[in-house]
mmCIF file of C-alpha atoms in Angstrom:
data_model
loop_
_atom_site.group_PDB
_atom_site.id
_atom_site.type_symbol
_atom_site.label_atom_id
_atom_site.label_comp_id
_atom_site.label_asym_id
_atom_site.label_seq_id
_atom_site.Cartn_x
_atom_site.Cartn_y
_atom_site.Cartn_z
ATOM 1 C CA MET A 270 26.156 91.729 52.207
ATOM 2 C CA GLY A 271 27.830 88.359 51.582
ATOM 3 C CA LEU A 272 28.624 85.980 54.432
ATOM 4 C CA ALA A 273 31.901 84.097 54.771
ATOM 5 C CA LEU A 274 32.639 81.110 56.963
ATOM 6 C CA ASP A 275 34.674 82.645 59.784
ATOM 7 C CA HIS A 276 35.333 79.862 62.269
ATOM 8 C CA LEU A 277 34.269 76.525 63.679
ATOM 9 C CA VAL A 278 33.276 76.327 67.341
ATOM 10 C CA VAL A 279 34.441 73.276 69.282
ATOM 11 C CA ALA A 280 33.395 73.144 72.940
ATOM 12 C CA ALA A 281 35.144 71.462 75.870
ATOM 13 C CA SER A 282 34.240 70.970 79.507
ATOM 14 C CA GLU A 283 37.713 72.226 80.496
ATOM 15 C CA LEU A 284 39.955 74.218 78.176
ATOM 16 C CA GLU A 285 43.365 72.624 78.798
ATOM 17 C CA GLN A 286 42.000 69.092 78.655
ATOM 18 C CA GLY A 287 40.253 70.013 75.419
ATOM 19 C CA ARG A 288 43.481 71.433 73.981
ATOM 20 C CA ALA A 289 45.338 68.237 74.780
ATOM 21 C CA ALA A 290 42.624 66.044 73.279
ATOM 22 C CA LEU A 291 42.437 68.049 70.050
ATOM 23 C CA ALA A 292 46.228 68.255 69.721
ATOM 24 C CA ALA A 293 46.448 64.471 69.998
ATOM 25 C CA ARG A 294 43.769 64.011 67.378
ATOM 26 C CA LEU A 295 44.908 66.652 64.888
ATOM 27 C CA GLY A 296 48.659 66.300 65.367
ATOM 28 C CA VAL A 297 49.247 69.984 66.051
ATOM 29 C CA PRO A 298 48.888 72.176 69.177
ATOM 30 C CA LEU A 299 46.340 74.946 69.513
ATOM 31 C CA GLN A 300 47.488 78.480 70.257
ATOM 32 C CA ALA A 301 46.465 80.318 73.399
ATOM 33 C CA GLY A 302 43.514 82.647 72.909
ATOM 34 C CA GLY A 303 42.126 84.696 75.767
ATOM 35 C CA ARG A 304 39.141 85.465 77.950
ATOM 36 C CA HIS A 305 35.662 86.757 77.090
ATOM 37 C CA ALA A 306 34.808 88.725 80.222
ATOM 38 C CA ALA A 307 31.210 89.397 79.197
ATOM 39 C CA MET A 308 30.479 85.665 78.754
ATOM 40 C CA GLY A 309 32.709 84.051 81.379
ATOM 41 C CA THR A 310 34.461 81.891 78.775
ATOM 42 C CA HIS A 311 37.970 81.462 77.412
ATOM 43 C CA ASN A 312 39.405 79.904 74.276
ATOM 44 C CA ALA A 313 42.289 78.473 72.267
ATOM 45 C CA LEU A 314 42.667 78.780 68.494
ATOM 46 C CA LEU A 315 43.932 76.864 65.463
ATOM 47 C CA GLY A 316 44.429 78.429 62.041
ATOM 48 C CA LEU A 317 42.804 76.556 59.157
ATOM 49 C CA GLY A 318 44.301 78.622 56.352
ATOM 50 C CA GLY A 319 43.204 81.961 54.934
ATOM 51 C CA GLU A 320 40.670 83.729 57.139
ATOM 52 C CA THR A 321 39.206 80.577 58.691
ATOM 53 C CA TYR A 322 40.096 79.104 62.060
ATOM 54 C CA LEU A 323 38.941 76.697 64.748
ATOM 55 C CA GLU A 324 37.970 78.008 68.173
ATOM 56 C CA LEU A 325 38.032 75.713 71.189
ATOM 57 C CA ILE A 326 35.873 77.310 73.880
ATOM 58 C CA ALA A 327 35.021 76.456 77.472
ATOM 59 C CA ILE A 328 33.548 78.044 80.566
ATOM 60 C CA ASP A 329 36.284 79.925 82.430
ATOM 61 C CA PRO A 330 36.244 78.669 86.061
ATOM 62 C CA GLN A 331 38.112 81.784 87.232
ATOM 63 C CA ALA A 332 35.581 84.217 85.770
ATOM 64 C CA PRO A 333 32.448 85.426 87.545
ATOM 65 C CA ALA A 334 29.189 84.175 86.123
ATOM 66 C CA PRO A 335 27.830 86.573 83.476
ATOM 67 C CA GLY A 336 24.515 88.308 84.017
ATOM 68 C CA ARG A 337 22.975 86.378 81.127
ATOM 69 C CA ALA A 338 23.077 82.946 79.492
ATOM 70 C CA ARG A 339 26.463 82.159 78.000
ATOM 71 C CA TRP A 340 26.719 81.846 74.222
ATOM 72 C CA PHE A 341 26.716 78.546 72.317
ATOM 73 C CA GLY A 342 24.503 76.880 74.931
ATOM 74 C CA LEU A 343 27.447 76.323 77.267
ATOM 75 C CA ASP A 344 25.285 76.661 80.381
ATOM 76 C CA ARG A 345 23.056 73.750 79.440
ATOM 77 C CA PRO A 346 23.564 70.694 81.681
ATOM 78 C CA GLY A 347 22.928 68.290 78.802
ATOM 79 C CA LEU A 348 25.748 69.768 76.755
ATOM 80 C CA GLN A 349 28.140 69.784 79.700
ATOM 81 C CA ALA A 350 27.335 66.098 80.283
ATOM 82 C CA GLU A 351 28.279 65.361 76.670
ATOM 83 C CA LEU A 352 31.475 67.402 76.910
ATOM 84 C CA ALA A 353 32.588 65.329 79.892
ATOM 85 C CA HIS A 354 33.384 62.629 77.308
ATOM 86 C CA GLY A 355 35.598 64.976 75.273
ATOM 87 C CA PRO A 356 35.431 68.090 73.082
ATOM 88 C CA ARG A 357 32.892 68.181 70.270
ATOM 89 C CA LEU A 358 32.113 70.272 67.226
ATOM 90 C CA LEU A 359 29.252 72.488 68.302
ATOM 91 C CA HIS A 360 28.641 75.270 65.818
ATOM 92 C CA TRP A 361 29.976 77.578 63.115
ATOM 93 C CA VAL A 362 30.186 81.346 62.812
ATOM 94 C CA ALA A 363 29.906 83.462 59.662
ATOM 95 C CA ARG A 364 31.181 87.017 59.300
ATOM 96 C CA CYS A 365 29.584 89.826 57.355
ATOM 97 C CA ASP A 366 30.208 93.509 56.666
ATOM 98 C CA ASP A 367 26.726 94.676 57.705
ATOM 99 C CA LEU A 368 25.340 92.726 60.640
ATOM 100 C CA GLU A 369 21.991 94.523 60.768
ATOM 101 C CA ALA A 370 21.344 93.892 57.060
ATOM 102 C CA ALA A 371 22.242 90.212 57.379
ATOM 103 C CA LEU A 372 20.027 89.734 60.437
ATOM 104 C CA ALA A 373 17.108 91.431 58.696
ATOM 105 C CA ARG A 374 17.196 88.684 56.078
ATOM 106 C CA CYS A 375 17.596 85.751 58.468
ATOM 107 C CA PRO A 376 14.387 83.675 58.745
ATOM 108 C CA TRP A 377 15.438 82.224 62.132
ATOM 109 C CA PRO A 378 15.663 84.061 65.494
ATOM 110 C CA ALA A 379 19.323 85.103 65.478
ATOM 111 C CA GLY A 380 19.312 87.009 68.779
ATOM 112 C CA GLU A 381 20.353 90.432 69.986
ATOM 113 C CA ILE A 382 23.480 92.264 68.858
ATOM 114 C CA LEU A 383 26.187 92.424 71.512
ATOM 115 C CA ALA A 384 29.448 94.371 71.373
ATOM 116 C CA MET A 385 32.299 92.074 72.438
ATOM 117 C CA GLU A 386 36.034 92.258 72.969
ATOM 118 C CA ARG A 387 38.972 89.964 73.756
ATOM 119 C CA GLY A 388 42.366 91.582 74.080
ATOM 120 C CA ALA A 389 42.938 93.683 70.964
ATOM 121 C CA TYR A 390 39.949 92.205 69.100
ATOM 122 C CA ARG A 391 36.578 93.916 68.798
ATOM 123 C CA TRP A 392 33.422 92.574 67.170
ATOM 124 C CA ARG A 393 29.635 92.643 67.187
ATOM 125 C CA ILE A 394 27.765 89.363 67.348
ATOM 126 C CA ALA A 395 24.161 88.168 67.427
ATOM 127 C CA VAL A 396 23.440 86.011 70.494
ATOM 128 C CA PRO A 397 20.019 84.610 71.451
ATOM 129 C CA VAL A 398 18.841 85.686 74.896
ATOM 130 C CA ASP A 399 18.723 82.049 76.039
ATOM 131 C CA GLY A 400 22.223 81.409 74.698
ATOM 132 C CA GLY A 401 20.933 78.763 72.290
ATOM 133 C CA LEU A 402 22.224 77.834 68.844
ATOM 134 C CA PRO A 403 20.337 78.922 65.690
ATOM 135 C CA LEU A 404 18.531 75.900 64.216
ATOM 136 C CA GLY A 405 20.314 73.614 66.654
ATOM 137 C CA GLY A 406 23.722 74.868 65.526
ATOM 138 C CA VAL A 407 23.267 74.244 61.795
ATOM 139 C CA ALA A 408 22.467 77.868 60.952
ATOM 140 C CA PRO A 409 25.441 80.136 61.632
ATOM 141 C CA THR A 410 25.885 82.698 64.338
ATOM 142 C CA LEU A 411 26.573 86.018 62.591
ATOM 143 C CA LEU A 412 29.257 88.496 63.543
ATOM 144 C CA GLU A 413 30.889 91.647 62.236
ATOM 145 C CA TRP A 414 34.536 92.296 63.033
ATOM 146 C CA ARG A 415 35.560 95.797 64.035
ATOM 147 C CA GLY A 416 39.195 95.783 62.962
ATOM 148 C CA ALA A 417 41.567 92.814 62.887
ATOM 149 C CA GLN A 418 40.320 89.224 62.747
ATOM 150 C CA PRO A 419 42.209 86.530 64.756
ATOM 151 C CA ALA A 420 43.027 84.235 61.816
ATOM 152 C CA ALA A 421 45.572 86.718 60.455
ATOM 153 C CA ALA A 422 47.700 86.418 63.613
ATOM 154 C CA LEU A 423 47.637 82.613 63.867
ATOM 155 C CA ALA A 424 50.676 80.555 62.953
ATOM 156 C CA ARG A 425 50.436 78.113 60.061
ATOM 157 C CA SER A 426 49.230 74.856 61.547
ATOM 158 C CA GLY A 427 49.347 72.473 58.618
ATOM 159 C CA CYS A 428 45.578 72.084 59.019
ATOM 160 C CA ALA A 429 42.878 73.222 56.602
ATOM 161 C CA LEU A 430 39.114 72.944 56.416
ATOM 162 C CA HIS A 431 38.254 70.563 53.603
ATOM 163 C CA ARG A 432 34.479 70.611 54.039
ATOM 164 C CA LEU A 433 31.752 71.581 56.471
ATOM 165 C CA GLU A 434 28.640 69.431 56.137
ATOM 166 C CA LEU A 435 25.353 70.780 57.478
ATOM 167 C CA ARG A 436 22.625 68.187 58.019
ATOM 168 C CA HIS A 437 19.045 69.408 58.252
ATOM 169 C CA PRO A 438 15.544 67.971 57.633
ATOM 170 C CA ASP A 439 14.936 70.681 54.997
ATOM 171 C CA ALA A 440 18.380 71.034 53.458
ATOM 172 C CA ALA A 441 17.014 72.560 50.245
ATOM 173 C CA TRP A 442 15.366 75.393 52.190
ATOM 174 C CA LEU A 443 18.493 76.104 54.250
ATOM 175 C CA ARG A 444 20.667 75.948 51.126
ATOM 176 C CA GLY A 445 18.451 78.577 49.514
ATOM 177 C CA VAL A 446 18.592 80.840 52.568
ATOM 178 C CA LEU A 447 22.388 80.670 52.784
ATOM 179 C CA ARG A 448 22.666 81.290 49.044
ATOM 180 C CA GLU A 449 20.433 84.370 49.370
ATOM 181 C CA LEU A 450 22.638 85.618 52.192
ATOM 182 C CA GLY A 451 25.639 85.235 49.876
ATOM 183 C CA LEU A 452 27.515 82.568 51.849
ATOM 184 C CA GLN A 453 31.061 81.837 50.715
ATOM 185 C CA GLY A 454 33.034 78.831 51.891
ATOM 186 C CA PRO A 455 33.263 75.031 51.641
ATOM 187 C CA VAL A 456 29.786 74.329 53.045
ATOM 188 C CA ASP A 457 27.578 71.430 51.884
ATOM 189 C CA LEU A 458 23.928 70.853 52.803
ATOM 190 C CA VAL A 459 22.667 67.294 53.325
ATOM 191 C CA GLU A 460 19.105 66.122 53.936
ATOM 192 C CA ALA A 461 18.866 64.335 57.296
ATOM 193 C CA SER A 462 16.308 63.492 59.956
ATOM 194 C CA GLY A 463 17.887 65.885 62.471
ATOM 195 C CA ALA A 464 20.240 68.843 62.701
ATOM 196 C CA ALA A 465 23.959 68.030 62.845
ATOM 197 C CA LEU A 466 27.371 69.261 61.686
ATOM 198 C CA VAL A 467 30.405 67.384 60.384
ATOM 199 C CA ALA A 468 33.708 69.106 59.608
ATOM 200 C CA GLU A 469 36.456 67.408 57.610
ATOM 201 C CA LEU A 470 39.942 68.788 58.274
ATOM 202 C CA GLU A 471 43.174 68.117 56.432
ATOM 203 C CA THR A 472 45.782 67.669 59.181
ATOM 204 C CA PRO A 473 49.311 66.297 59.725
ATOM 205 C CA ARG A 474 47.547 63.066 60.756
ATOM 206 C CA GLY A 475 45.540 62.911 57.518
ATOM 207 C CA ARG A 476 41.890 63.778 57.099
ATOM 208 C CA VAL A 477 40.059 64.054 60.425
ATOM 209 C CA ARG A 478 36.303 64.290 60.940
ATOM 210 C CA LEU A 479 34.835 66.345 63.763
ATOM 211 C CA ALA A 480 31.128 65.883 64.455
#
C-alpha cells in the first residue's frame, strides 16, 4: 500500500501569467495540460524526472463554476489575494495502488473519493468537501491512477526535484504517519511553528526554491 510522491501543486491566479513567471524562474517552459471540467480548473505541467512532475493549476475563467468547492482551496479569497503577487507552491500529491486502504490509515480528514478525468487520463482522488488542504497542505492529497500517469508523456525539462521539505509543529508525528503509509520520495520533515512546504528544484538556472 506504499505511497509515492506524484506531483507538486503550484497555484496561479491566471494560468498563462503563471506559466510565464515559472518559465522565467526555472529557465524552461511548461507544457500545456488541459481542463478539469468537474472542478472548473486547468493546468500546465513540467516533468521533474521519473514519475514526478510539477502541476501549475488555476481557475479556468471559461469554465462554468462547479457544483462544489474547487480542490486545493482555489476558491478561497485569501489564497487568490496571495496569488495576485505570483504563483506559489501550494501542496503535494501522493499516489497509491489502493486508495481506500490508504485513506483508512490516514489520521487526518482526507475527504471523499471523486472519479476524475482530463483528456486521456483517469484517476480517483480524495478531496475534502470544503476544498481545503489536508493539514494546511503539508499532508498529501491521495490519488490512484487508472491507467497512464502524465509524467510518462512529458518531455525532459532539465529540471528535477532535489528535496521537498515539510514543516509542521509535530514533525515527528507526521514523519511516523508517512512512514507507516510507506511513503517513497525525497521528502524531509522539519519541526516548525506552522505548516509550510519548501521544494528545491535542480533547474537550468541552478537550484531554485519554491515555497
